[in-house]
PDB file of C-alpha atoms in Angstrom:
ATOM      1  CA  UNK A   1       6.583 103.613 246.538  1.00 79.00           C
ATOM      2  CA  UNK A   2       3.062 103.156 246.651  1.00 90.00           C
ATOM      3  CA  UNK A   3       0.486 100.037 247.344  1.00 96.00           C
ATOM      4  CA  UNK A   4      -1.838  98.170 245.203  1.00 95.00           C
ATOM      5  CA  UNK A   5      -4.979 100.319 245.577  1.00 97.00           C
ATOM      6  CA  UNK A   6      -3.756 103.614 246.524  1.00 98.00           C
ATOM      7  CA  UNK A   7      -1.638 105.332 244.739  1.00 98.00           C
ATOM      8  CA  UNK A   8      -0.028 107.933 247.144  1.00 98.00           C
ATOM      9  CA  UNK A   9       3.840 107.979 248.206  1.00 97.00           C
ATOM     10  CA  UNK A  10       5.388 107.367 251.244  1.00 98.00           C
ATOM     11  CA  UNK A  11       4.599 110.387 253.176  1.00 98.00           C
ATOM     12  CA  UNK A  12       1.864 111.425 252.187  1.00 98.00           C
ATOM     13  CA  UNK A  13      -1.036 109.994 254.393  1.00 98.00           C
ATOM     14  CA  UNK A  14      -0.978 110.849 258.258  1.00 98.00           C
ATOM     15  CA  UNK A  15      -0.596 108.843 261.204  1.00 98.00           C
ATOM     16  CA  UNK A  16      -4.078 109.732 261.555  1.00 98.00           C
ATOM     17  CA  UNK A  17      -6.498 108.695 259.432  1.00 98.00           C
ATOM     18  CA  UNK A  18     -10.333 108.689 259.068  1.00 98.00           C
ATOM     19  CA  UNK A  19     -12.156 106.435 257.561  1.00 98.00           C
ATOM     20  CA  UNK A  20     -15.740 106.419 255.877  1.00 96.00           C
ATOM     21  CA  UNK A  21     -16.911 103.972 253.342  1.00 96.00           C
ATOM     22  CA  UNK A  22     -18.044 106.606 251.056  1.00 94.00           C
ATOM     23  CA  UNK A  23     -15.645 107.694 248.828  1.00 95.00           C
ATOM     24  CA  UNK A  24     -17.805 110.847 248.294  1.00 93.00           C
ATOM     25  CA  UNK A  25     -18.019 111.373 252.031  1.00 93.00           C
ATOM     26  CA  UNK A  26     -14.200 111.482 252.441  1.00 96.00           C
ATOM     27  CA  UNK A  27     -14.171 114.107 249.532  1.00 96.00           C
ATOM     28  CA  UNK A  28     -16.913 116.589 251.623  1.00 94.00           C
ATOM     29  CA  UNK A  29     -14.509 115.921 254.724  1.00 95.00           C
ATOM     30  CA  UNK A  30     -11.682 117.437 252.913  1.00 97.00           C
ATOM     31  CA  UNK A  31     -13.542 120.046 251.371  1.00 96.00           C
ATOM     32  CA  UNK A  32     -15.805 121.015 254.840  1.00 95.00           C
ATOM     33  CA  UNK A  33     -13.272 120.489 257.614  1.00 97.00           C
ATOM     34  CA  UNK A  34      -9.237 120.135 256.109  1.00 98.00           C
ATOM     35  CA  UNK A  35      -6.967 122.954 255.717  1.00 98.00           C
ATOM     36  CA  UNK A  36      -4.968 123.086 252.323  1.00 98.00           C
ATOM     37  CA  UNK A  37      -6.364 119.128 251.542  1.00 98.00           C
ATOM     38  CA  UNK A  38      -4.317 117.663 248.615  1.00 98.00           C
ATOM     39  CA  UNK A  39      -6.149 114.088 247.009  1.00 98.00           C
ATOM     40  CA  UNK A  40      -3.579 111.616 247.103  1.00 98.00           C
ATOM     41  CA  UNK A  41      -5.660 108.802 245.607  1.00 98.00           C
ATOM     42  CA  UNK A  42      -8.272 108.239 243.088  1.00 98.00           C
ATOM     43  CA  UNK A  43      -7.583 104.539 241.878  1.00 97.00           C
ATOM     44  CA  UNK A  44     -10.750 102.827 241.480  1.00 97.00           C
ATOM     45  CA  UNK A  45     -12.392 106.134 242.592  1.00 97.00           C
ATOM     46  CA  UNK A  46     -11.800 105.306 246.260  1.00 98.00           C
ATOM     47  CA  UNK A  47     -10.822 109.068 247.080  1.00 98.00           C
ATOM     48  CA  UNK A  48      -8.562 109.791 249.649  1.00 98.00           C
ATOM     49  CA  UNK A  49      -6.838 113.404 250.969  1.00 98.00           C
ATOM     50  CA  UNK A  50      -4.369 114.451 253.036  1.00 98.00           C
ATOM     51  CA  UNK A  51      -4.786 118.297 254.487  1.00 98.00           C
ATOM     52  CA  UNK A  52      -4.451 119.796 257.853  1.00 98.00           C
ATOM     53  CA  UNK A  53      -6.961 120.114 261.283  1.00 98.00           C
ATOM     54  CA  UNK A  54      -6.599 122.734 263.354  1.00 97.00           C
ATOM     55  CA  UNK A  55      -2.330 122.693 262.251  1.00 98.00           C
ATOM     56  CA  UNK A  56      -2.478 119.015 262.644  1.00 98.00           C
ATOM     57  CA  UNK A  57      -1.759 116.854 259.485  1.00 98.00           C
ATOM     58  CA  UNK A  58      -4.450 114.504 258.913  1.00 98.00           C
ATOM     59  CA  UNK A  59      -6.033 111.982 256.097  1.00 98.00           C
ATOM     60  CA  UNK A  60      -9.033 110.920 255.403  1.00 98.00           C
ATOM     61  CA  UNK A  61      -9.863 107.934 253.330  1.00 98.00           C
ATOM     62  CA  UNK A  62     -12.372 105.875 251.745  1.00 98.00           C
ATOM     63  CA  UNK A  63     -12.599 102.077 252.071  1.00 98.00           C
ATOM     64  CA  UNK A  64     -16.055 100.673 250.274  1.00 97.00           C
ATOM     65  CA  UNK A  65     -18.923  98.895 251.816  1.00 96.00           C
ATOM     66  CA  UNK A  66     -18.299  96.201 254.238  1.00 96.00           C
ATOM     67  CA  UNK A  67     -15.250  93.993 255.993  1.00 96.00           C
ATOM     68  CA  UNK A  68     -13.809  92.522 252.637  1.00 96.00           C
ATOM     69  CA  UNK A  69     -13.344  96.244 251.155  1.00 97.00           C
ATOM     70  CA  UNK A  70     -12.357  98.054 254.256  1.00 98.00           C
ATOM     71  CA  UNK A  71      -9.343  95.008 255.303  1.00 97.00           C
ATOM     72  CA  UNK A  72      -7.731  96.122 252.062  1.00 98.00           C
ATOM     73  CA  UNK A  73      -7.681  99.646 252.694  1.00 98.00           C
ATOM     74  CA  UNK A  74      -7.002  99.194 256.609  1.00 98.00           C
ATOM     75  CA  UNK A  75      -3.908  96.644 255.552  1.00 98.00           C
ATOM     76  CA  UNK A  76      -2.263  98.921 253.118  1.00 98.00           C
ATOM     77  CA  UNK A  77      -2.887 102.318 255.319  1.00 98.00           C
ATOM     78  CA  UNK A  78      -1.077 100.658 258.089  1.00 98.00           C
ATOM     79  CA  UNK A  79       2.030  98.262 256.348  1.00 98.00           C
ATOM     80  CA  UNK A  80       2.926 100.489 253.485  1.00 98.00           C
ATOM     81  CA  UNK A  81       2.090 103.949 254.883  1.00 98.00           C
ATOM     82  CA  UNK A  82       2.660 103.767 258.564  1.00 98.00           C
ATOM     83  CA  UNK A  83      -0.958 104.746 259.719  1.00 98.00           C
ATOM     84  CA  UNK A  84      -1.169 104.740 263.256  1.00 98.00           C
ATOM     85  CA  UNK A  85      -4.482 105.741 264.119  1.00 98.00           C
ATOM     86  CA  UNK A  86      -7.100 104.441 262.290  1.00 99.00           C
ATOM     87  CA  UNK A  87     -10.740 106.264 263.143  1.00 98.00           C
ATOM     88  CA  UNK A  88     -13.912 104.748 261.185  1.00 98.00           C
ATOM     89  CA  UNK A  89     -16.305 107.906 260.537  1.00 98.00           C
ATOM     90  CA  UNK A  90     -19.812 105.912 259.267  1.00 96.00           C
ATOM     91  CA  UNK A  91     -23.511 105.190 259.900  1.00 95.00           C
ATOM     92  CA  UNK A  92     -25.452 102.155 261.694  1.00 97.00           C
ATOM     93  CA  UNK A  93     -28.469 100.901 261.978  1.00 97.00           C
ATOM     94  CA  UNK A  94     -29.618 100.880 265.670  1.00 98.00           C
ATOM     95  CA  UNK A  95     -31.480  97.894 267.118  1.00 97.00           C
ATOM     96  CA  UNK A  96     -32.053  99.344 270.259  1.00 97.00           C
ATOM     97  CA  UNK A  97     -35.423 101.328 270.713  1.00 95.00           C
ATOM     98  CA  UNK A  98     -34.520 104.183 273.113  1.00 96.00           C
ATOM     99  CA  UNK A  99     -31.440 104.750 270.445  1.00 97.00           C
ATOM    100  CA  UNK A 100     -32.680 108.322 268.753  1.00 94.00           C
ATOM    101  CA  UNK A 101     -31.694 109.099 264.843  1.00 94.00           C
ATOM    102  CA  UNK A 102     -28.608 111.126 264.333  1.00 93.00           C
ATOM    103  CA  UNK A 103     -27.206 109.721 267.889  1.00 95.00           C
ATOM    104  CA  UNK A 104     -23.537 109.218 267.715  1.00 97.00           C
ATOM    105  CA  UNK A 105     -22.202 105.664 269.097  1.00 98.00           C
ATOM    106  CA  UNK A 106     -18.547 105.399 270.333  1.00 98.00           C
ATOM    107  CA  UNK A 107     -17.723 101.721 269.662  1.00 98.00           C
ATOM    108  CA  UNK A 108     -16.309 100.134 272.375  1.00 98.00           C
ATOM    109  CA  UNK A 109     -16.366  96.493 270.530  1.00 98.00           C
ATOM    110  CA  UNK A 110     -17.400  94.857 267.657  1.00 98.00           C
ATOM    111  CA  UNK A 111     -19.022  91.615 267.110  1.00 97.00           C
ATOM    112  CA  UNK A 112     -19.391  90.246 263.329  1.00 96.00           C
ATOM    113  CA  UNK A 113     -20.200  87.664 261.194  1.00 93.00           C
ATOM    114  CA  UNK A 114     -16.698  87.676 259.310  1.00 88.00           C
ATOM    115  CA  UNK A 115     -15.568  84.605 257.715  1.00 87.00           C
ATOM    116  CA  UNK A 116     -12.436  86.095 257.844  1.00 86.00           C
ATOM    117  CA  UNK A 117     -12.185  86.744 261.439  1.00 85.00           C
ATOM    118  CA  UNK A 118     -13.078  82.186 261.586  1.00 85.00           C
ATOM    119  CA  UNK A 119     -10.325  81.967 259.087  1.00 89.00           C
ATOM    120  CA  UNK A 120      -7.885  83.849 261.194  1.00 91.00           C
ATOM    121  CA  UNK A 121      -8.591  82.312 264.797  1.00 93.00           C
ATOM    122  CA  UNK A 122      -9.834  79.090 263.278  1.00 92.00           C
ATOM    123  CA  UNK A 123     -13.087  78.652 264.355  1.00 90.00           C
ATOM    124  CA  UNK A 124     -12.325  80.190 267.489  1.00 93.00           C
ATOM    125  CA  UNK A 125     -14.158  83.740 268.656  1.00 91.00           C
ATOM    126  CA  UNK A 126     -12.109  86.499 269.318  1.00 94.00           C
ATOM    127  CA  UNK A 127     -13.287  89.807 271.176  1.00 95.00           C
ATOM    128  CA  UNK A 128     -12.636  92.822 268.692  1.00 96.00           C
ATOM    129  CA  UNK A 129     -11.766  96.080 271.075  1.00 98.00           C
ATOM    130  CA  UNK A 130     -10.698  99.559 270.330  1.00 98.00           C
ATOM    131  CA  UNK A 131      -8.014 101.233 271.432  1.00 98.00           C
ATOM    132  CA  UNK A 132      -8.833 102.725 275.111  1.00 98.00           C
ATOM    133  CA  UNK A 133      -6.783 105.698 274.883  1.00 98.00           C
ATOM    134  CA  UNK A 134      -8.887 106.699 271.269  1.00 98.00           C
ATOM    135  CA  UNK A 135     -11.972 105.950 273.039  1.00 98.00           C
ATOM    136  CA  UNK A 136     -11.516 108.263 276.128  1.00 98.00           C
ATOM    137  CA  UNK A 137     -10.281 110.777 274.175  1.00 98.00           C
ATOM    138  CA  UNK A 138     -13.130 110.894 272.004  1.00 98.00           C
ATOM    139  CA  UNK A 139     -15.831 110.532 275.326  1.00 98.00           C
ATOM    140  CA  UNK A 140     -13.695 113.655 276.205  1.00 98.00           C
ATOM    141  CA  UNK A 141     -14.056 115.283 273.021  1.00 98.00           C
ATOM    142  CA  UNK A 142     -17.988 114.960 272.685  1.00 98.00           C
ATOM    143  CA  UNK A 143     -18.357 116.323 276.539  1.00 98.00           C
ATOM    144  CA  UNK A 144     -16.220 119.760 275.684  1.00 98.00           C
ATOM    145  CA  UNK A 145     -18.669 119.889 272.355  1.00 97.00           C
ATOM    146  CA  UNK A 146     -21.895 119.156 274.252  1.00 97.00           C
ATOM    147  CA  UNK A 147     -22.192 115.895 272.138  1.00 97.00           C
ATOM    148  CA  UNK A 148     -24.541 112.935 273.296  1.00 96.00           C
ATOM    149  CA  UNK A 149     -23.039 109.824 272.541  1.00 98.00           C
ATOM    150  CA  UNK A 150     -23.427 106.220 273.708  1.00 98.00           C
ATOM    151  CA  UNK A 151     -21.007 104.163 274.348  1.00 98.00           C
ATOM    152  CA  UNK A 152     -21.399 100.200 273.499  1.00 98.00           C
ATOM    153  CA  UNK A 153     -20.670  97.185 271.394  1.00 98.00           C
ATOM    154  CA  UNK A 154     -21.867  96.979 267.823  1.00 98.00           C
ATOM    155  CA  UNK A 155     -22.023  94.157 265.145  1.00 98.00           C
ATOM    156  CA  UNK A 156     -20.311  93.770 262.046  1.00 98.00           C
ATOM    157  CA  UNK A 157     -22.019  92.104 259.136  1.00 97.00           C
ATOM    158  CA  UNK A 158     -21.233  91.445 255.327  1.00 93.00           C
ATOM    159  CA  UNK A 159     -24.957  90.611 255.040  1.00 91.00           C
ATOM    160  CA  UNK A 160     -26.850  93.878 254.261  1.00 89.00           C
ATOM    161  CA  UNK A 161     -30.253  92.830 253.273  1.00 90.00           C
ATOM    162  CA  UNK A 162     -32.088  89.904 255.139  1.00 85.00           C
ATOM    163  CA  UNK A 163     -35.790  89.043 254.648  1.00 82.00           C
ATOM    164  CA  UNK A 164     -36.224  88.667 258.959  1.00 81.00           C
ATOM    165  CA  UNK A 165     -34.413  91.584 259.227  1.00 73.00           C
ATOM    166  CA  UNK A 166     -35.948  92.086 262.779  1.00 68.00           C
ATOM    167  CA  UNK A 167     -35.715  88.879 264.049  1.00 88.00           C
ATOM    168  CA  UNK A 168     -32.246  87.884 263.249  1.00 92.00           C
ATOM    169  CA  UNK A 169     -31.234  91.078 265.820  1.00 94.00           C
ATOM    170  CA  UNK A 170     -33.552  89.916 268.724  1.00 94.00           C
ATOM    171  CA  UNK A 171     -30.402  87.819 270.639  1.00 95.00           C
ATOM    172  CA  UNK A 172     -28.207  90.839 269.770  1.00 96.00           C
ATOM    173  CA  UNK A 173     -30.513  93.132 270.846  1.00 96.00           C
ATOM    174  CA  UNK A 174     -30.750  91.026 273.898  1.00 96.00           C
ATOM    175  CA  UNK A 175     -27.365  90.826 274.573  1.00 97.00           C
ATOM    176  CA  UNK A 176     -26.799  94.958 274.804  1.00 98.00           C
ATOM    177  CA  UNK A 177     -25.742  95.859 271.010  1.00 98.00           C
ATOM    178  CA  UNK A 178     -26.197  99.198 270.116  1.00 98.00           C
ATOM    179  CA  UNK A 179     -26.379  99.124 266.283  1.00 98.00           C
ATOM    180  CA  UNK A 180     -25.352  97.302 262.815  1.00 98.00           C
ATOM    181  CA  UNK A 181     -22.664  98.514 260.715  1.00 98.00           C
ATOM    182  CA  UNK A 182     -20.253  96.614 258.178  1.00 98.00           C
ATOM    183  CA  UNK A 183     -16.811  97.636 259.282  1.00 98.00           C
ATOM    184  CA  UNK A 184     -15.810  97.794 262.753  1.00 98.00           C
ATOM    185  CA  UNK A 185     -14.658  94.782 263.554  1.00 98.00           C
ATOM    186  CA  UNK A 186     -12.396  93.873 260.630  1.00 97.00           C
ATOM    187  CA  UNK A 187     -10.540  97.443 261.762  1.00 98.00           C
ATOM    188  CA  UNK A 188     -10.215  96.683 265.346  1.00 98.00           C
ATOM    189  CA  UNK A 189      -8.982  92.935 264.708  1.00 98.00           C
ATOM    190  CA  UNK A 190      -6.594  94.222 262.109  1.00 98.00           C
ATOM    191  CA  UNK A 191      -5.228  97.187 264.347  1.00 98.00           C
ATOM    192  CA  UNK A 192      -4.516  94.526 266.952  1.00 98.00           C
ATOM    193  CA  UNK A 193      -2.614  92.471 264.819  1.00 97.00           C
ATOM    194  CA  UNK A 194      -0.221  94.704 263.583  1.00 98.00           C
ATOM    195  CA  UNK A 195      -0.099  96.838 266.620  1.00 98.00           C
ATOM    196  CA  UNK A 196      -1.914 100.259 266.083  1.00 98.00           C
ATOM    197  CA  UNK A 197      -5.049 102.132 267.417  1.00 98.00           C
ATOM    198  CA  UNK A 198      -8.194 101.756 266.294  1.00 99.00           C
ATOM    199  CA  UNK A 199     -11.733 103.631 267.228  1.00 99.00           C
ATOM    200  CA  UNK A 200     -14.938 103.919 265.458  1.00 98.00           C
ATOM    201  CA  UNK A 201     -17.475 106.626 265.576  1.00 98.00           C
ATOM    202  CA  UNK A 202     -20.915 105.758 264.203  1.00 98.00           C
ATOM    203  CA  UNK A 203     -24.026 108.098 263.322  1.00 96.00           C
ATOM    204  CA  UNK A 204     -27.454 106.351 263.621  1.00 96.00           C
ATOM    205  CA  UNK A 205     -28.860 106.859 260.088  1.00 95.00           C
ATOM    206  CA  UNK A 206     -32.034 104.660 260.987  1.00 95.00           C
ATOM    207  CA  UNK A 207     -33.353 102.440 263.856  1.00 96.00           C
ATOM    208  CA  UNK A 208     -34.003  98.493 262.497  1.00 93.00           C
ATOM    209  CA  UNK A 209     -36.835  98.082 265.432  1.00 93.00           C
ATOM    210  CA  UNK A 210     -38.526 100.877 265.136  1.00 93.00           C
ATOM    211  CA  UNK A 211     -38.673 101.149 262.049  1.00 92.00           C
ATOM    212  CA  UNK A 212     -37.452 105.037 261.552  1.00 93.00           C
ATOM    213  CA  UNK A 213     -34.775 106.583 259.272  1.00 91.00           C
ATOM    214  CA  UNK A 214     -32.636 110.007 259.124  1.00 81.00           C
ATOM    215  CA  UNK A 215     -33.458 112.359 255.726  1.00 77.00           C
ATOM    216  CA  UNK A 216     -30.451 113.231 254.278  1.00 67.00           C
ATOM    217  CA  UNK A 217     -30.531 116.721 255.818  1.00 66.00           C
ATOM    218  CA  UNK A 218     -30.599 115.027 259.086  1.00 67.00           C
ATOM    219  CA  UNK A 219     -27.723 112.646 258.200  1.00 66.00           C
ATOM    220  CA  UNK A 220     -25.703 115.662 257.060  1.00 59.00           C
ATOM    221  CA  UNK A 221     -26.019 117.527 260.444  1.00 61.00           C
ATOM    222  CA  UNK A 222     -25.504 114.153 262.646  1.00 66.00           C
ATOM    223  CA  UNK A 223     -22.270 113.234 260.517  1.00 87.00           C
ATOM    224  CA  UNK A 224     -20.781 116.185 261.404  1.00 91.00           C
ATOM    225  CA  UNK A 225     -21.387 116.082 264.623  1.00 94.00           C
ATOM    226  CA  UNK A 226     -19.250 112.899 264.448  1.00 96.00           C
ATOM    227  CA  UNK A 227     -16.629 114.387 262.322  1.00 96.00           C
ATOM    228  CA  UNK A 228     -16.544 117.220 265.070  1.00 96.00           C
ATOM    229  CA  UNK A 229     -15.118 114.268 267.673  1.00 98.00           C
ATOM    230  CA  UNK A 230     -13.057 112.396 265.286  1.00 98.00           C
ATOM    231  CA  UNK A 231     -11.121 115.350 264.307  1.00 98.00           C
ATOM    232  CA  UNK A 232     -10.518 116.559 268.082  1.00 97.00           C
ATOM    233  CA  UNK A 233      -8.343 112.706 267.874  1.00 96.00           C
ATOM    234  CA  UNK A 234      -5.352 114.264 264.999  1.00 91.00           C
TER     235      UNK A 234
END
């Protein structure tokens, strides 16, 4: 049995599963951290592999750019393959000036723009969490590995270029948001509803105030400082 976009059987994803966007990113995962990593799923080129961490079975799969994408990935992980810990591995933009490139964020809660999430609740807001045991382990995690990280809400959006980019932050920015990503809080809403954990660990890739961005050398080293955490969760 398999699902309509991934094409792996029963068995063989893990509980635990990490998610980038890029499916290219989930392939150097495998390939720089897994153990004996077997791809399980190349429909539409949206990689995903299965190997092992440290003895500890663990997947790691792609799921596109933004909330639309990632909700079909997320759904079918969790109802046809009995995920149970979903972990989003990605980049943000930061909107908060004292935020440094390369700093890793541990997402408390997500705000958004999804129309989905005003579909669901009806017009009503609801407050998009992660999972509290994920998120102390992972604070754990980055202590033992003498990893900075702040910890903080984000925002969701399905809108990736705007021409007053900086202004349409300012209230967020206001209101204590640490960056801008385009995932987070389809995952936690969708964890919530069907009753599994959720976390996401974000690498600041470029500050939206400021003005500054990461080369990709610098993005290479920072993501694996997150991928260092997320794999101490398997």
């Amino acid at each position: 049995m398999s699902s309509i976009h991934i094409e792996a059987k029963v068995g063989d994803i893990a509980e635990t599963v990490l998610l980038p966007g890029d499916p290219l990113r989930a392939k150097h995962v495998a390939e720089t951290f897994l153990e004996d990593a077997v791809c399980y799923n190349t429909v539409r080129n949206m990689f995903g592999f299965t190997g092992y961490y440290k003895g500890k079975k663990v997947s790691v799969q792609g799921t596109g750019m933004g909330m639309g994408s990632a909700a079909i990935y997320i759904h079918e992980l969790i109802n046809t393959y009995n995920a149970k810990n979903l972990i989003r591995v990605g980049t943000c933009g930061a909107i908060q000036k004292e935020i440094n490139l390369g700093q890793v964020l541990l997402a408390m809660s997500a705000s958004g723009d999804s129309d989905a999430n005003n579909l669901y609740f009806e017009g009503m807001h609801y407050a998009a969490t992660a999972d509290f045991d994920l998120l102390l382990k992972a604070y754990k995690a980055a202590q033992r590995l003498n990893i900075k990280t702040y910890k903080g809400s984000v925002f969701s959006t399905n809108t990736f270029y705007d021409d007053d980019i900086q202004n349409r932050w300012k209230k967020w920015q206001k209101h204590g948001i640490l960056g801008v990503e385009m995932e987070t809080q389809m995952l936690f809403t969708l964890a919530k509803r069907f009753g599994v954990k959720a976390l996401s660990i974000l690498t600041v890739s470029d500050n939206i105030i400021t003005g500054e961005a990461t080369s990709s050398k610098e993005r290479e080293q920072s993501f694996n400082d997150m991928m260092k955490i997320a794999l101490e969760l398997a």
